[in-house]
Short mmCIF file of C-alpha atoms in Angstrom, two decimals:
data_model
loop_
_atom_site.label_atom_id
_atom_site.label_comp_id
_atom_site.label_asym_id
_atom_site.label_seq_id
_atom_site.Cartn_x
_atom_site.Cartn_y
_atom_site.Cartn_z
CA UNK R 18 -65.98 56.80 149.86
CA UNK R 19 -62.29 57.70 149.97
CA UNK R 20 -60.01 54.87 151.03
CA UNK R 21 -56.41 55.19 152.19
CA UNK R 22 -54.49 51.93 151.72
CA UNK R 23 -51.29 51.94 153.76
CA UNK R 24 -48.24 50.21 152.23
CA UNK R 25 -44.84 49.83 153.82
CA UNK R 26 -41.61 47.87 153.51
CA UNK R 27 -41.87 44.45 155.07
CA UNK R 28 -45.63 44.16 154.77
CA UNK R 29 -47.50 41.06 153.65
CA UNK R 30 -48.86 42.06 150.27
CA UNK R 31 -51.99 39.88 150.43
CA UNK R 32 -53.11 41.77 153.56
CA UNK R 33 -53.55 44.80 151.30
CA UNK R 34 -54.39 43.24 147.94
CA UNK R 35 -57.14 40.95 149.24
CA UNK R 36 -59.33 43.78 150.58
CA UNK R 37 -58.24 46.03 147.69
CA UNK R 38 -59.83 43.71 145.12
CA UNK R 39 -63.08 43.85 147.06
CA UNK R 40 -63.18 47.58 147.81
CA UNK R 41 -62.09 48.73 144.36
CA UNK R 42 -65.16 47.13 142.85
CA UNK R 43 -67.67 49.29 144.69
CA UNK R 44 -68.98 51.91 142.26
CA UNK R 45 -67.73 55.36 143.25
CA UNK R 46 -65.23 54.24 145.86
CA UNK R 47 -61.76 55.66 145.36
CA UNK R 48 -58.57 54.13 146.73
CA UNK R 49 -55.26 55.87 147.28
CA UNK R 50 -52.05 54.10 148.25
CA UNK R 51 -49.92 55.81 150.88
CA UNK R 52 -46.62 54.91 152.50
CA UNK R 53 -43.88 56.28 154.75
CA UNK R 54 -42.12 57.07 151.47
CA UNK R 55 -43.41 57.36 147.95
CA UNK R 56 -42.53 54.66 145.44
CA UNK R 57 -41.54 51.02 145.71
CA UNK R 58 -42.40 49.11 148.85
CA UNK R 59 -40.98 45.58 149.10
CA UNK R 60 -42.63 42.79 151.04
CA UNK R 61 -41.02 40.96 153.94
CA UNK R 62 -39.48 38.46 151.52
CA UNK R 63 -38.15 41.21 149.22
CA UNK R 64 -39.33 39.47 146.08
CA UNK R 65 -42.38 41.53 145.27
CA UNK R 66 -42.98 45.27 145.33
CA UNK R 67 -46.05 47.44 145.41
CA UNK R 68 -45.96 51.17 144.72
CA UNK R 69 -47.06 53.83 147.23
CA UNK R 70 -48.39 56.69 145.14
CA UNK R 71 -48.44 59.12 148.09
CA UNK R 72 -46.40 59.75 151.18
CA UNK R 73 -47.97 60.29 154.59
CA UNK R 74 -48.11 64.06 154.27
CA UNK R 75 -50.17 63.80 151.08
CA UNK R 76 -53.03 61.79 152.55
CA UNK R 77 -54.50 63.51 155.60
CA UNK R 78 -58.07 62.23 155.59
CA UNK R 79 -60.05 59.20 154.49
CA UNK R 80 -63.42 57.60 155.00
CA UNK R 81 -61.71 54.23 155.40
CA UNK R 82 -58.11 53.64 156.33
CA UNK R 83 -56.79 50.11 155.90
CA UNK R 84 -53.60 49.01 157.67
CA UNK R 85 -52.03 45.73 156.52
CA UNK R 86 -49.69 43.57 158.64
CA UNK R 87 -46.41 41.85 158.08
CA UNK R 88 -43.24 41.03 159.91
CA UNK R 89 -41.73 44.32 158.70
CA UNK R 90 -44.06 46.44 160.77
CA UNK R 91 -42.09 45.97 164.00
CA UNK R 92 -39.93 49.11 163.50
CA UNK R 93 -43.08 51.07 162.75
CA UNK R 94 -44.57 50.24 166.15
CA UNK R 95 -42.26 52.86 167.66
CA UNK R 96 -42.13 55.20 164.66
CA UNK R 97 -43.72 58.40 165.93
CA UNK R 98 -44.37 59.82 162.42
CA UNK R 99 -46.31 56.72 161.48
CA UNK R 100 -48.20 56.58 164.76
CA UNK R 101 -49.10 60.26 164.58
CA UNK R 102 -50.34 59.79 161.01
CA UNK R 103 -52.55 56.92 162.14
CA UNK R 104 -53.98 58.97 165.01
CA UNK R 105 -54.60 61.94 162.73
CA UNK R 106 -56.28 60.02 159.93
CA UNK R 107 -58.37 58.06 162.43
CA UNK R 108 -59.89 61.36 163.53
CA UNK R 109 -61.27 61.74 159.98
CA UNK R 110 -62.46 58.19 159.26
CA UNK R 111 -65.78 56.47 159.31
CA UNK R 112 -63.96 53.12 159.52
CA UNK R 113 -60.46 52.41 160.78
CA UNK R 114 -59.45 48.91 159.74
CA UNK R 115 -56.54 46.50 159.82
CA UNK R 116 -55.57 43.05 158.59
CA UNK R 117 -53.35 40.58 160.47
CA UNK R 118 -50.66 42.32 162.52
CA UNK R 119 -51.83 45.66 161.15
CA UNK R 120 -53.81 45.75 164.39
CA UNK R 121 -50.54 46.03 166.34
CA UNK R 122 -49.94 49.30 164.51
CA UNK R 123 -53.40 50.55 165.41
CA UNK R 124 -52.69 49.45 168.98
CA UNK R 125 -49.33 51.22 169.10
CA UNK R 126 -51.07 54.38 167.94
CA UNK R 127 -53.44 54.09 170.90
CA UNK R 128 -56.47 53.35 168.77
CA UNK R 129 -57.44 50.01 170.34
CA UNK R 130 -57.61 51.13 173.98
CA UNK R 131 -60.56 49.30 175.55
CA UNK R 132 -61.61 47.79 172.24
CA UNK R 133 -62.21 44.19 171.22
CA UNK R 134 -59.83 43.39 168.38
CA UNK R 135 -58.10 40.58 166.54
CA UNK R 136 -54.86 39.86 164.68
CA UNK R 137 -52.91 36.92 163.33
CA UNK R 138 -53.46 34.03 165.76
CA UNK R 139 -49.75 33.98 166.60
CA UNK R 140 -49.69 37.61 167.70
CA UNK R 141 -53.16 37.87 169.24
CA UNK R 142 -51.95 38.21 172.82
CA UNK R 143 -49.67 41.11 171.94
CA UNK R 144 -52.79 43.26 171.59
CA UNK R 145 -53.15 43.28 175.40
CA UNK R 146 -50.08 45.48 175.66
CA UNK R 147 -52.08 48.19 173.89
CA UNK R 148 -55.10 47.95 176.16
CA UNK R 149 -57.14 45.92 173.68
CA UNK R 150 -59.25 42.88 174.41
CA UNK R 151 -58.02 40.19 172.01
CA UNK R 152 -60.89 38.05 170.74
CA UNK R 153 -61.03 35.35 168.09
CA UNK R 154 -63.05 35.35 164.90
CA UNK R 155 -62.44 36.17 161.30
CA UNK R 156 -62.86 39.91 161.95
CA UNK R 157 -64.03 42.03 164.84
CA UNK R 158 -66.07 45.23 164.64
CA UNK R 159 -65.97 47.44 167.71
CA UNK R 160 -67.38 50.89 167.04
CA UNK R 161 -65.70 52.17 163.91
CA UNK R 162 -62.67 49.96 164.30
CA UNK R 163 -62.69 46.70 162.35
CA UNK R 164 -59.72 44.37 162.72
CA UNK R 165 -59.27 41.20 160.68
CA UNK R 166 -57.40 38.01 161.58
CA UNK R 167 -54.38 36.75 159.59
CA UNK R 168 -53.72 37.66 155.93
CA UNK R 169 -56.67 36.16 153.98
CA UNK R 170 -59.19 37.34 156.60
CA UNK R 171 -58.97 40.77 155.04
CA UNK R 172 -61.08 39.54 152.13
CA UNK R 173 -63.90 38.54 154.47
CA UNK R 174 -63.62 41.82 156.37
CA UNK R 175 -63.77 43.88 153.19
CA UNK R 176 -66.94 42.10 152.06
CA UNK R 177 -68.43 42.87 155.47
CA UNK R 178 -67.53 46.55 155.16
CA UNK R 179 -69.11 46.77 151.72
CA UNK R 180 -72.24 45.14 153.00
CA UNK R 181 -72.41 47.55 155.95
CA UNK R 182 -71.97 50.57 153.71
CA UNK R 183 -73.86 49.78 150.51
CA UNK R 184 -75.78 46.64 151.31
CA UNK R 185 -75.51 42.90 150.86
CA UNK R 186 -76.36 42.90 147.14
CA UNK R 187 -73.22 44.81 146.17
CA UNK R 188 -71.10 42.67 148.49
CA UNK R 189 -72.56 39.50 146.97
CA UNK R 190 -71.95 40.78 143.44
CA UNK R 191 -68.34 41.52 144.27
CA UNK R 192 -67.92 38.11 145.90
CA UNK R 193 -69.18 36.56 142.67
CA UNK R 194 -66.96 38.85 140.57
CA UNK R 195 -63.83 37.68 142.37
CA UNK R 196 -65.27 34.14 142.43
CA UNK R 197 -64.69 33.93 146.17
CA UNK R 198 -66.09 30.47 146.64
CA UNK R 199 -63.16 29.17 148.67
CA UNK R 200 -62.41 25.48 148.57
CA UNK R 201 -58.97 24.95 150.09
CA UNK R 202 -57.65 21.40 149.61
CA UNK R 203 -57.12 21.15 153.39
CA UNK R 204 -58.98 22.37 156.46
CA UNK R 205 -55.96 23.74 158.21
CA UNK R 206 -56.54 27.47 158.26
CA UNK R 207 -56.86 28.05 161.97
CA UNK R 208 -55.02 26.67 165.03
CA UNK R 209 -58.27 25.01 166.14
CA UNK R 210 -58.63 23.13 162.85
CA UNK R 211 -55.05 22.35 161.85
CA UNK R 212 -53.40 19.15 163.11
CA UNK R 213 -51.50 19.90 166.32
CA UNK R 214 -48.12 19.03 164.81
CA UNK R 215 -48.78 21.60 162.05
CA UNK R 216 -49.64 24.22 164.67
CA UNK R 217 -46.41 23.48 166.52
CA UNK R 218 -44.40 23.63 163.23
CA UNK R 219 -45.80 27.05 162.30
CA UNK R 220 -45.29 28.33 165.85
CA UNK R 221 -41.66 27.22 165.93
CA UNK R 222 -40.90 28.74 162.50
CA UNK R 223 -42.48 31.99 163.67
CA UNK R 224 -40.52 31.97 166.93
CA UNK R 225 -37.30 31.34 165.04
CA UNK R 226 -37.97 34.23 162.70
CA UNK R 227 -38.50 36.55 165.65
CA UNK R 228 -35.43 35.60 167.65
CA UNK K 2 -38.06 25.52 142.55
CA UNK K 3 -37.78 28.61 140.39
CA UNK K 4 -41.05 30.42 139.84
CA UNK K 5 -41.75 33.06 137.20
CA UNK K 6 -44.67 35.29 138.15
CA UNK K 7 -45.98 37.20 135.17
CA UNK K 8 -47.17 40.78 135.76
CA UNK K 9 -48.68 43.11 133.15
CA UNK K 10 -50.66 46.31 132.85
CA UNK K 11 -54.36 45.72 133.33
CA UNK K 12 -53.99 42.55 135.38
CA UNK K 13 -56.01 41.77 138.48
CA UNK K 14 -53.44 41.99 141.24
CA UNK K 15 -55.05 39.39 143.53
CA UNK K 16 -54.64 36.77 140.76
CA UNK K 17 -50.89 37.08 141.33
CA UNK K 18 -50.65 38.02 144.98
CA UNK K 19 -52.93 35.24 146.26
CA UNK K 20 -50.73 32.42 144.92
CA UNK K 21 -47.59 34.45 145.64
CA UNK K 22 -48.29 34.48 149.38
CA UNK K 23 -48.61 30.69 149.30
CA UNK K 24 -45.65 29.87 147.06
CA UNK K 25 -43.22 32.29 148.71
CA UNK K 26 -43.57 30.42 151.99
CA UNK K 27 -42.18 27.13 150.70
CA UNK K 28 -38.60 26.82 151.97
CA UNK K 29 -36.15 27.10 149.08
CA UNK K 30 -38.63 28.22 146.47
CA UNK K 31 -37.58 31.37 144.63
CA UNK K 32 -39.94 33.72 142.84
CA UNK K 33 -39.08 36.22 140.12
CA UNK K 34 -41.48 38.80 138.75
CA UNK K 35 -41.44 39.29 135.00
CA UNK K 36 -43.38 41.58 132.67
CA UNK K 37 -43.53 42.85 129.08
CA UNK K 38 -41.56 45.78 130.43
CA UNK K 39 -39.55 46.24 133.60
CA UNK K 40 -40.93 48.44 136.36
CA UNK K 41 -44.39 49.60 137.37
CA UNK K 42 -47.37 47.59 136.21
CA UNK K 43 -50.79 49.11 136.98
CA UNK K 44 -53.92 47.06 137.50
CA UNK K 45 -57.06 47.38 135.39
CA UNK K 46 -58.36 50.10 137.68
CA UNK K 47 -55.06 52.02 137.61
CA UNK K 48 -55.05 52.60 141.34
CA UNK K 49 -52.48 50.05 142.39
CA UNK K 50 -49.12 49.10 140.92
CA UNK K 51 -46.84 46.11 141.26
CA UNK K 52 -43.27 46.11 140.02
CA UNK K 53 -41.92 43.72 137.42
CA UNK K 54 -38.27 43.19 138.29
CA UNK K 55 -37.44 41.55 134.96
CA UNK K 56 -38.52 41.86 131.38
CA UNK K 57 -39.40 38.86 129.24
CA UNK K 58 -35.89 38.50 127.80
CA UNK K 59 -34.43 38.18 131.29
CA UNK K 60 -36.49 35.16 132.37
CA UNK K 61 -36.15 32.31 129.92
CA UNK K 62 -36.84 29.29 132.11
CA UNK K 63 -38.79 28.36 135.22
CA UNK K 64 -40.00 25.31 137.09
CA UNK K 65 -43.36 26.99 137.54
CA UNK K 66 -44.79 29.81 135.47
CA UNK K 67 -47.88 31.56 136.83
CA UNK K 68 -50.03 33.70 134.52
CA UNK K 69 -52.62 35.95 136.19
CA UNK K 70 -55.75 37.27 134.52
CA UNK K 71 -57.45 40.61 134.25
CA UNK K 72 -59.39 42.67 131.79
CA UNK K 73 -56.14 44.19 130.54
CA UNK K 74 -54.92 41.00 129.03
CA UNK K 75 -57.02 41.31 125.87
CA UNK K 76 -54.31 43.11 123.86
CA UNK K 77 -51.82 40.45 124.93
CA UNK K 78 -53.92 37.69 123.36
CA UNK K 79 -52.55 38.74 119.99
CA UNK K 80 -49.16 39.99 121.16
CA UNK K 81 -46.70 37.67 119.48
CA UNK K 82 -43.77 38.54 121.78
CA UNK K 83 -45.84 37.56 124.81
CA UNK K 84 -47.22 34.42 123.23
CA UNK K 85 -43.77 33.31 122.07
CA UNK K 86 -42.41 33.90 125.59
CA UNK K 87 -45.18 31.73 127.02
CA UNK K 88 -44.47 28.94 124.54
CA UNK K 89 -40.74 29.09 125.20
CA UNK K 90 -40.98 29.13 128.99
CA UNK K 91 -43.57 26.36 128.90
CA UNK K 92 -40.93 24.15 127.24
CA UNK K 93 -38.84 24.51 130.42
CA UNK K 94 -41.51 24.16 133.11
CA UNK K 95 -42.64 21.39 135.35
CA UNK K 96 -45.91 23.27 135.92
CA UNK K 97 -47.55 25.85 133.69
CA UNK K 98 -50.29 27.61 135.62
CA UNK K 99 -52.85 30.39 135.33
CA UNK K 100 -55.45 32.18 137.43
CA UNK K 101 -58.76 33.54 136.12
CA UNK K 102 -58.51 34.77 132.51
CA UNK K 103 -54.80 34.04 132.57
CA UNK K 104 -55.92 30.78 130.94
CA UNK K 105 -56.96 32.75 127.85
CA UNK K 106 -53.31 33.78 127.48
CA UNK K 107 -52.18 30.17 127.78
CA UNK K 108 -54.83 29.30 125.21
CA UNK K 109 -53.78 32.02 122.81
CA UNK K 110 -50.23 30.67 123.06
CA UNK K 111 -51.53 27.28 121.97
CA UNK K 112 -50.83 25.61 125.31
CA UNK K 113 -54.37 24.42 126.05
CA UNK K 114 -54.98 22.48 122.84
CA UNK K 115 -56.95 19.36 123.79
CA UNK K 116 -56.67 20.10 127.49
CA UNK K 117 -59.31 20.42 130.20
CA UNK K 118 -59.04 23.92 131.67
CA UNK K 119 -60.90 26.58 133.58
CA UNK K 120 -61.14 30.35 133.87
CA UNK K 121 -63.35 33.01 135.38
CA UNK K 122 -66.96 31.72 135.07
CA UNK K 123 -67.83 34.63 132.78
CA UNK K 124 -65.13 33.78 130.27
CA UNK K 125 -65.15 30.00 130.53
CA UNK K 126 -66.62 29.38 127.07
CA UNK K 127 -63.94 31.47 125.39
CA UNK K 128 -61.49 28.67 126.10
CA UNK K 129 -63.15 26.61 123.33
CA UNK K 130 -61.71 28.98 120.71
CA UNK K 131 -58.27 27.73 121.75
CA UNK K 132 -59.11 24.06 121.47
CA UNK K 133 -59.52 23.61 125.23
CA UNK K 134 -62.28 21.73 127.00
CA UNK K 135 -63.75 24.21 129.55
CA UNK K 136 -64.68 22.49 132.76
CA UNK K 137 -65.88 23.82 136.10
CA UNK K 138 -64.18 23.48 139.44
CA UNK K 139 -61.91 25.59 141.57
CA UNK K 140 -58.85 24.53 139.56
CA UNK K 141 -58.12 21.96 136.89
CA UNK K 142 -54.94 19.91 136.53
CA UNK K 143 -54.37 18.34 133.11
CA UNK K 144 -50.88 17.05 132.69
CA UNK K 145 -48.53 19.81 133.74
CA UNK K 146 -51.05 22.57 133.10
CA UNK K 147 -53.03 23.79 136.09
CA UNK K 148 -55.63 26.49 135.52
CA UNK K 149 -57.58 28.13 138.34
CA UNK K 150 -61.02 29.72 138.25
CA UNK K 151 -61.63 33.41 139.01
CA UNK K 152 -59.27 35.58 141.09
CA UNK K 153 -59.35 34.03 144.58
CA UNK K 154 -59.17 30.47 143.17
CA UNK K 155 -55.45 31.03 142.73
CA UNK K 156 -54.98 30.60 146.47
CA UNK K 157 -56.55 27.15 146.40
CA UNK K 158 -54.55 26.19 143.31
CA UNK K 159 -51.28 27.29 144.91
CA UNK K 160 -51.94 25.18 148.02
CA UNK K 161 -52.62 22.23 145.69
CA UNK K 162 -49.32 22.80 143.86
CA UNK K 163 -47.37 22.94 147.11
CA UNK K 164 -49.02 19.75 148.27
CA UNK K 165 -48.20 18.00 144.99
CA UNK K 166 -44.57 19.08 145.14
CA UNK K 167 -43.58 18.98 148.81
CA UNK K 168 -46.46 17.23 150.51
CA UNK K 169 -49.61 18.09 152.43
CA UNK K 170 -47.81 19.04 155.67
CA UNK K 171 -46.10 22.05 154.11
CA UNK K 172 -49.29 23.09 152.36
CA UNK K 173 -51.22 22.82 155.62
CA UNK K 174 -48.59 24.82 157.48
CA UNK K 175 -48.78 27.57 154.86
CA UNK K 176 -52.57 27.57 154.98
CA UNK K 177 -52.32 28.08 158.74
CA UNK K 178 -49.64 30.75 158.30
CA UNK K 179 -51.88 32.81 156.04
CA UNK K 180 -54.85 31.91 158.27
CA UNK K 181 -56.79 30.72 155.23
CA UNK K 182 -59.88 29.65 157.07
CA UNK K 183 -62.31 31.45 154.77
CA UNK K 184 -65.63 32.58 156.20
CA UNK K 185 -67.23 34.97 153.73
CA UNK K 186 -70.30 36.73 155.11
CA UNK K 187 -72.29 35.49 152.09
CA UNK K 188 -72.36 32.33 150.02
CA UNK K 189 -72.33 34.06 146.70
CA UNK K 190 -68.96 33.10 145.21
CA UNK K 191 -70.11 31.07 142.24
CA UNK K 192 -72.91 31.45 139.70
CA UNK K 193 -74.48 28.25 141.05
CA UNK K 194 -74.61 29.62 144.61
CA UNK K 195 -75.31 33.34 144.12
CA UNK K 196 -78.90 34.57 143.87
CA UNK K 197 -79.94 34.69 140.20
CA UNK K 198 -80.43 38.46 140.26
CA UNK K 199 -76.85 38.89 141.49
CA UNK K 200 -75.57 36.63 138.68
CA UNK K 201 -77.46 38.74 136.14
CA UNK K 202 -76.14 41.96 137.70
CA UNK K 203 -72.51 40.82 137.43
CA UNK K 204 -73.04 39.50 133.93
CA UNK K 205 -74.52 42.82 132.74
CA UNK K 206 -71.71 44.87 134.34
CA UNK K 207 -69.18 42.62 132.66
CA UNK K 208 -70.91 42.85 129.30
CA UNK K 209 -71.04 46.63 129.58
CA UNK K 210 -67.32 46.78 130.36
CA UNK K 211 -66.56 44.70 127.25
CA UNK K 212 -68.70 46.63 124.79
#
């Protein structure tokens, strides 16, 4: 399995690194990082950088493409080189996947037309603009397109993909290897579960960042 | 709050990036990356790189130091420059923290003497060699030292730290922001919960990698 992991300036690094740590542990699976430019890619905060080992022209096919999200992807939603790359690589994939607002990029490339999909809960409705049917859930599989909800949901999605491809035993072994036995000190990870004042706080911070 | 995030060749990137995505969202908290050398740091698989913006000499104090784990940290366990840096920065911290086998580095630096601590389940017993008392759990707080279990446990630990420092509301808001509402497709994240044949499989793969 050849995996293309998209990296770009302004991304949320955990969107990529969460699934990466799952997928890299499958025997025989190979991962390549790819970005609009080769080299350092800084996150939306600017304080941490990943390295894209390839530019878009160097990675033209993949069995799995994984598109992370992040506030910095807004300029890419109208970047024709990026959107054309997504359309082209999608023609070669077995699975086209995204985490968080990475699904907006898939949508902008026209890849979610008529599909059920998800995203970060704050941006879920934006998927409608791309002809997608926004649904809830930790991740959504519709045909070969698998979209995950916000940030950490990429870990769950990656375990699902491994299970679909090589079976539950390998997925379970990887889950144990990364000791993914989550036990957050609060139960506040979704707008349905978080206290309403916390939901309003996060929504207002997000709105402020966008305006 | 000034946070020093240690990066090194052979680390597991999720050990660092999980907590990073929590800590970076606390208003006013600043994070610096630091490594044995400045620049690219490749993970144990070699397929993904983070960037250390500072070398050890450039970061001499921090309110929080975070030490990730990874198979590549074995040479560092006897690297006197690294161990001296850990001892020196620990003298300045409010919290000294680790994820996964990062606790072995704290132990090698002499910082776990007489302390309860945790690590990846496979390496838990190795903590005894450093005078620590290995205990289970997702993370362990003993005085100012907080050690997390394997890889993904760093996310839980970071939410705990935020709650201890700035209160549960901020921690809950961040949990919602990163949509940390985990729902893994299997319940196989700890040796107590995983099927015994999966535990044996992971143990044998780990043993093979070490020999």
